[in-house]
mmCIF file of C-alpha atoms in Angstrom:
data_model
loop_
_atom_site.group_PDB
_atom_site.id
_atom_site.type_symbol
_atom_site.label_atom_id
_atom_site.label_comp_id
_atom_site.label_asym_id
_atom_site.label_seq_id
_atom_site.Cartn_x
_atom_site.Cartn_y
_atom_site.Cartn_z
ATOM 1 C CA MET A 1 -8.696 -83.704 92.310
ATOM 2 C CA SER A 2 -5.408 -82.522 91.548
ATOM 3 C CA ASP A 3 -2.805 -81.920 94.028
ATOM 4 C CA PRO A 4 -2.055 -78.180 94.546
ATOM 5 C CA ILE A 5 1.646 -78.808 94.837
ATOM 6 C CA THR A 6 1.678 -80.742 91.576
ATOM 7 C CA ALA A 7 -0.347 -78.062 89.884
ATOM 8 C CA ASP A 8 2.025 -75.389 91.083
ATOM 9 C CA ALA A 9 4.992 -77.463 89.922
ATOM 10 C CA THR A 10 3.393 -77.983 86.542
ATOM 11 C CA ALA A 11 2.663 -74.288 86.230
ATOM 12 C CA THR A 12 6.162 -73.437 87.308
ATOM 13 C CA ASP A 13 7.558 -75.919 84.782
ATOM 14 C CA THR A 14 5.474 -74.407 81.999
ATOM 15 C CA THR A 15 6.547 -70.914 82.950
ATOM 16 C CA ALA A 16 10.190 -72.001 83.135
ATOM 17 C CA ASP A 17 9.936 -73.682 79.722
ATOM 18 C CA THR A 18 8.392 -70.536 78.237
ATOM 19 C CA ALA A 19 11.085 -68.361 79.798
ATOM 20 C CA ALA A 20 13.822 -70.711 78.607
ATOM 21 C CA THR A 21 12.336 -70.776 75.143
ATOM 22 C CA THR A 22 12.193 -67.001 75.121
ATOM 23 C CA GLU A 23 15.797 -66.773 76.310
ATOM 24 C CA LYS A 24 16.920 -69.244 73.637
ATOM 25 C CA VAL A 25 15.262 -67.179 70.907
ATOM 26 C CA ILE A 26 16.917 -64.048 72.182
ATOM 27 C CA ASP A 27 20.252 -65.847 72.451
ATOM 28 C CA TRP A 28 19.953 -67.152 68.887
ATOM 29 C CA GLN A 29 19.123 -63.727 67.544
ATOM 30 C CA ALA A 30 22.021 -62.220 69.458
ATOM 31 C CA GLU A 31 24.318 -64.973 68.135
ATOM 32 C CA ALA A 32 23.141 -64.362 64.589
ATOM 33 C CA GLU A 33 23.772 -60.629 64.945
ATOM 34 C CA LYS A 34 27.190 -61.282 66.463
ATOM 35 C CA TRP A 35 28.163 -63.603 63.585
ATOM 36 C CA LYS A 36 26.859 -61.133 61.002
ATOM 37 C CA ALA A 37 28.995 -58.428 62.575
ATOM 38 C CA ASN A 38 32.030 -60.731 62.605
ATOM 39 C CA SER A 39 31.378 -61.666 58.998
ATOM 40 C CA ARG A 40 31.198 -58.008 57.919
ATOM 41 C CA LYS A 41 34.365 -57.265 59.863
ATOM 42 C CA ASN A 42 36.135 -60.184 58.180
ATOM 43 C CA GLU A 43 34.916 -59.032 54.754
ATOM 44 C CA ASP A 44 36.322 -55.554 55.421
ATOM 45 C CA ASN A 45 39.621 -57.084 56.553
ATOM 46 C CA ALA A 46 39.679 -59.306 53.458
ATOM 47 C CA LYS A 47 39.157 -56.286 51.201
ATOM 48 C CA ALA A 48 41.957 -54.405 52.941
ATOM 49 C CA ASN A 49 44.195 -57.459 52.760
ATOM 50 C CA ALA A 50 43.387 -57.957 49.082
ATOM 51 C CA ALA A 51 44.535 -54.430 48.305
ATOM 52 C CA ALA A 52 47.689 -54.954 50.380
ATOM 53 C CA ALA A 53 48.299 -58.335 48.728
ATOM 54 C CA LYS A 54 47.924 -56.782 45.284
ATOM 55 C CA LYS A 55 50.380 -54.022 46.177
ATOM 56 C CA LEU A 56 52.814 -56.597 47.606
ATOM 57 C CA ALA A 57 52.544 -58.668 44.417
ATOM 58 C CA GLU A 58 53.339 -55.570 42.332
ATOM 59 C CA ILE A 59 56.365 -54.779 44.491
ATOM 60 C CA GLU A 60 57.561 -58.375 44.296
ATOM 61 C CA GLU A 61 57.136 -58.315 40.512
ATOM 62 C CA ALA A 62 59.125 -55.087 40.273
ATOM 63 C CA ASN A 63 61.810 -56.538 42.521
ATOM 64 C CA LYS A 64 61.785 -59.747 40.513
ATOM 65 C CA THR A 65 62.531 -57.906 37.292
ATOM 66 C CA GLU A 66 65.290 -55.965 39.056
ATOM 67 C CA ILE A 67 66.681 -59.221 40.382
ATOM 68 C CA GLU A 68 66.485 -60.756 36.916
ATOM 69 C CA LYS A 69 68.275 -57.730 35.455
ATOM 70 C CA ALA A 70 70.957 -57.958 38.108
ATOM 71 C CA GLN A 71 71.292 -61.690 37.457
ATOM 72 C CA ALA A 72 71.662 -61.064 33.709
ATOM 73 C CA ARG A 73 74.369 -58.456 34.377
ATOM 74 C CA ALA A 74 76.161 -60.860 36.701
ATOM 75 C CA ASP A 75 76.009 -63.635 34.098
ATOM 76 C CA ALA A 76 77.404 -61.298 31.418
ATOM 77 C CA ALA A 77 80.203 -60.200 33.736
ATOM 78 C CA GLU A 78 81.092 -63.822 34.460
ATOM 79 C CA ARG A 79 81.201 -64.609 30.731
ATOM 80 C CA ASP A 80 83.416 -61.563 30.104
ATOM 81 C CA LEU A 81 85.696 -62.586 32.947
ATOM 82 C CA ALA A 82 86.007 -66.130 31.594
ATOM 83 C CA THR A 83 86.777 -64.798 28.103
ATOM 84 C CA THR A 84 89.364 -62.387 29.478
ATOM 85 C CA ARG A 85 91.026 -65.146 31.500
ATOM 86 C CA ILE A 86 91.232 -67.440 28.466
ATOM 87 C CA ASP A 87 92.642 -64.578 26.346
ATOM 88 C CA ALA A 88 95.269 -63.798 28.988
ATOM 89 C CA LEU A 89 96.173 -67.479 29.249
ATOM 90 C CA ARG A 90 96.355 -67.762 25.442
ATOM 91 C CA ASN A 91 98.644 -64.715 25.259
ATOM 92 C CA SER A 92 100.855 -66.080 28.026
ATOM 93 C CA VAL A 93 101.274 -69.418 26.221
ATOM 94 C CA ALA A 94 101.907 -67.635 22.915
ATOM 95 C CA LEU A 95 104.599 -65.528 24.567
ATOM 96 C CA ASP A 96 106.223 -68.590 26.130
ATOM 97 C CA LYS A 97 106.166 -70.462 22.808
ATOM 98 C CA LYS A 98 107.289 -67.358 20.841
ATOM 99 C CA LEU A 99 104.213 -67.284 18.606
ATOM 100 C CA THR A 100 103.131 -64.257 16.604
ATOM 101 C CA PRO A 101 99.843 -62.539 17.505
ATOM 102 C CA SER A 102 98.132 -64.052 14.451
ATOM 103 C CA GLN A 103 99.336 -67.515 15.479
ATOM 104 C CA ALA A 104 98.202 -66.901 19.065
ATOM 105 C CA LYS A 105 94.638 -66.238 17.872
ATOM 106 C CA ARG A 106 94.498 -69.775 16.501
ATOM 107 C CA LEU A 107 95.216 -71.443 19.838
ATOM 108 C CA VAL A 108 92.253 -73.406 21.196
ATOM 109 C CA GLY A 109 91.773 -74.733 24.722
ATOM 110 C CA ALA A 110 90.273 -74.008 28.116
ATOM 111 C CA THR A 111 93.322 -74.757 30.265
ATOM 112 C CA ARG A 112 96.994 -73.854 30.096
ATOM 113 C CA GLU A 113 97.885 -77.474 29.282
ATOM 114 C CA GLU A 114 95.418 -77.606 26.367
ATOM 115 C CA LEU A 115 96.708 -74.298 25.000
ATOM 116 C CA GLU A 116 100.349 -75.419 25.301
ATOM 117 C CA ALA A 117 99.557 -78.698 23.504
ATOM 118 C CA ASP A 118 97.812 -76.768 20.725
ATOM 119 C CA ALA A 119 100.761 -74.359 20.449
ATOM 120 C CA ASP A 120 103.204 -77.283 20.182
ATOM 121 C CA GLU A 121 101.027 -78.829 17.470
ATOM 122 C CA LEU A 122 100.873 -75.528 15.578
ATOM 123 C CA LEU A 123 104.665 -75.112 15.755
ATOM 124 C CA ALA A 124 105.170 -78.685 14.526
ATOM 125 C CA ASP A 125 102.817 -78.057 11.594
ATOM 126 C CA LEU A 126 104.628 -74.835 10.737
ATOM 127 C CA LYS A 127 108.015 -76.599 10.773
ATOM 128 C CA ASN A 128 106.738 -79.227 8.346
ATOM 129 C CA THR A 129 105.448 -76.606 5.905
ATOM 130 C CA GLN A 130 108.683 -74.534 5.761
ATOM 131 C CA PRO A 131 110.258 -74.624 2.282
ATOM 132 C CA SER A 132 113.552 -76.528 2.219
ATOM 133 C CA ALA A 133 115.249 -74.298 -0.377
ATOM 134 C CA VAL A 134 114.896 -70.612 -1.099
ATOM 135 C CA ALA A 135 113.289 -70.008 -4.471
ATOM 136 C CA THR A 136 115.285 -67.818 -6.866
ATOM 137 C CA SER A 137 114.524 -66.227 -10.193
ATOM 138 C CA GLU A 138 117.559 -67.879 -11.758
ATOM 139 C CA GLY A 139 116.693 -69.468 -15.048
ATOM 140 C CA GLN A 140 113.429 -67.591 -15.288
ATOM 141 C CA GLY A 141 114.416 -65.328 -18.161
ATOM 142 C CA LYS A 142 115.055 -61.581 -18.344
ATOM 143 C CA GLN A 143 114.012 -59.659 -15.278
ATOM 144 C CA GLY A 144 111.651 -56.764 -15.916
ATOM 145 C CA GLU A 145 111.573 -53.378 -14.306
ATOM 146 C CA PRO A 146 110.624 -53.143 -10.654
ATOM 147 C CA VAL A 147 106.949 -52.575 -10.087
ATOM 148 C CA GLY A 148 105.959 -49.012 -9.323
ATOM 149 C CA GLN A 149 108.922 -47.323 -11.003
ATOM 150 C CA ALA A 150 108.648 -45.307 -14.182
ATOM 151 C CA ALA A 151 110.256 -46.718 -17.330
ATOM 152 C CA GLN A 152 113.893 -45.861 -18.100
ATOM 153 C CA ILE A 153 114.551 -43.470 -20.951
ATOM 154 C CA THR A 154 116.741 -45.410 -23.351
ATOM 155 C CA SER A 155 117.076 -43.176 -26.488
ATOM 156 C CA ARG A 156 117.593 -39.605 -27.508
ATOM 157 C CA ASP A 157 114.378 -39.757 -29.519
ATOM 158 C CA GLN A 158 112.459 -40.129 -26.268
ATOM 159 C CA LEU A 159 114.272 -37.057 -24.917
ATOM 160 C CA LYS A 160 113.212 -34.985 -27.958
ATOM 161 C CA ASN A 161 109.549 -35.508 -27.118
ATOM 162 C CA MET A 162 110.017 -34.299 -23.492
ATOM 163 C CA THR A 163 109.965 -30.771 -22.097
ATOM 164 C CA SER A 164 112.906 -29.419 -20.139
ATOM 165 C CA THR A 165 111.065 -29.789 -16.808
ATOM 166 C CA GLN A 166 110.209 -33.418 -17.632
ATOM 167 C CA ILE A 167 113.890 -34.098 -18.458
ATOM 168 C CA VAL A 168 115.026 -32.563 -15.130
ATOM 169 C CA GLU A 169 112.415 -34.588 -13.254
ATOM 170 C CA ALA A 170 113.424 -37.817 -15.067
ATOM 171 C CA ARG A 171 117.050 -37.165 -14.132
ATOM 172 C CA LYS A 172 116.079 -36.698 -10.447
ATOM 173 C CA GLU A 173 114.113 -39.951 -10.536
ATOM 174 C CA GLY A 174 117.095 -41.768 -12.096
ATOM 175 C CA ARG A 175 115.333 -42.655 -15.334
ATOM 176 C CA LEU A 176 118.181 -41.185 -17.449
ATOM 177 C CA ASP A 177 120.928 -43.226 -15.712
ATOM 178 C CA GLY A 178 121.054 -45.878 -18.434
ATOM 179 C CA LEU A 179 121.238 -43.276 -21.227
ATOM 180 C CA MET A 180 123.900 -41.230 -19.432
ATOM 181 C CA GLY A 181 125.938 -44.295 -18.565
ATOM 182 C CA VAL A 182 125.708 -43.782 -14.837
#
């Protein structure tokens, strides 16, 4: 027959296997519940982090536009400074070379040496274009009356057509000088 010790051992083994199987099922269910809980917790954290990340992105975007604005202002200030420096340098060279303000505007260059070379070139060009002799009206015929002055009264007939106030005014203006012999 069968040995009682072997039968007891077999029964004990079967009971142990059943208990172990039962424990494993309980452990797996507990593990599944634990992981579900962790998963839900992580989902909640992810939702909270997503909202925080969105807010951070908005702040960074706002700061970025402020930084870009500040950078644009800095770039404009640097351009203005460079322009002012070149203008001051141009004026200094013009003063040294005794150029007029309109001549100084024509100077081109980024350094003092370039501006001085341009000023020397401009002065040389101006020397070459100076007229050698002063033009006169000699030989040009009879000179007319100066522009902007009223015509001289040259006859008594013209006086007859004028009122006494017009005659006094013409005398003050010097238009009767030729007629009066003055």
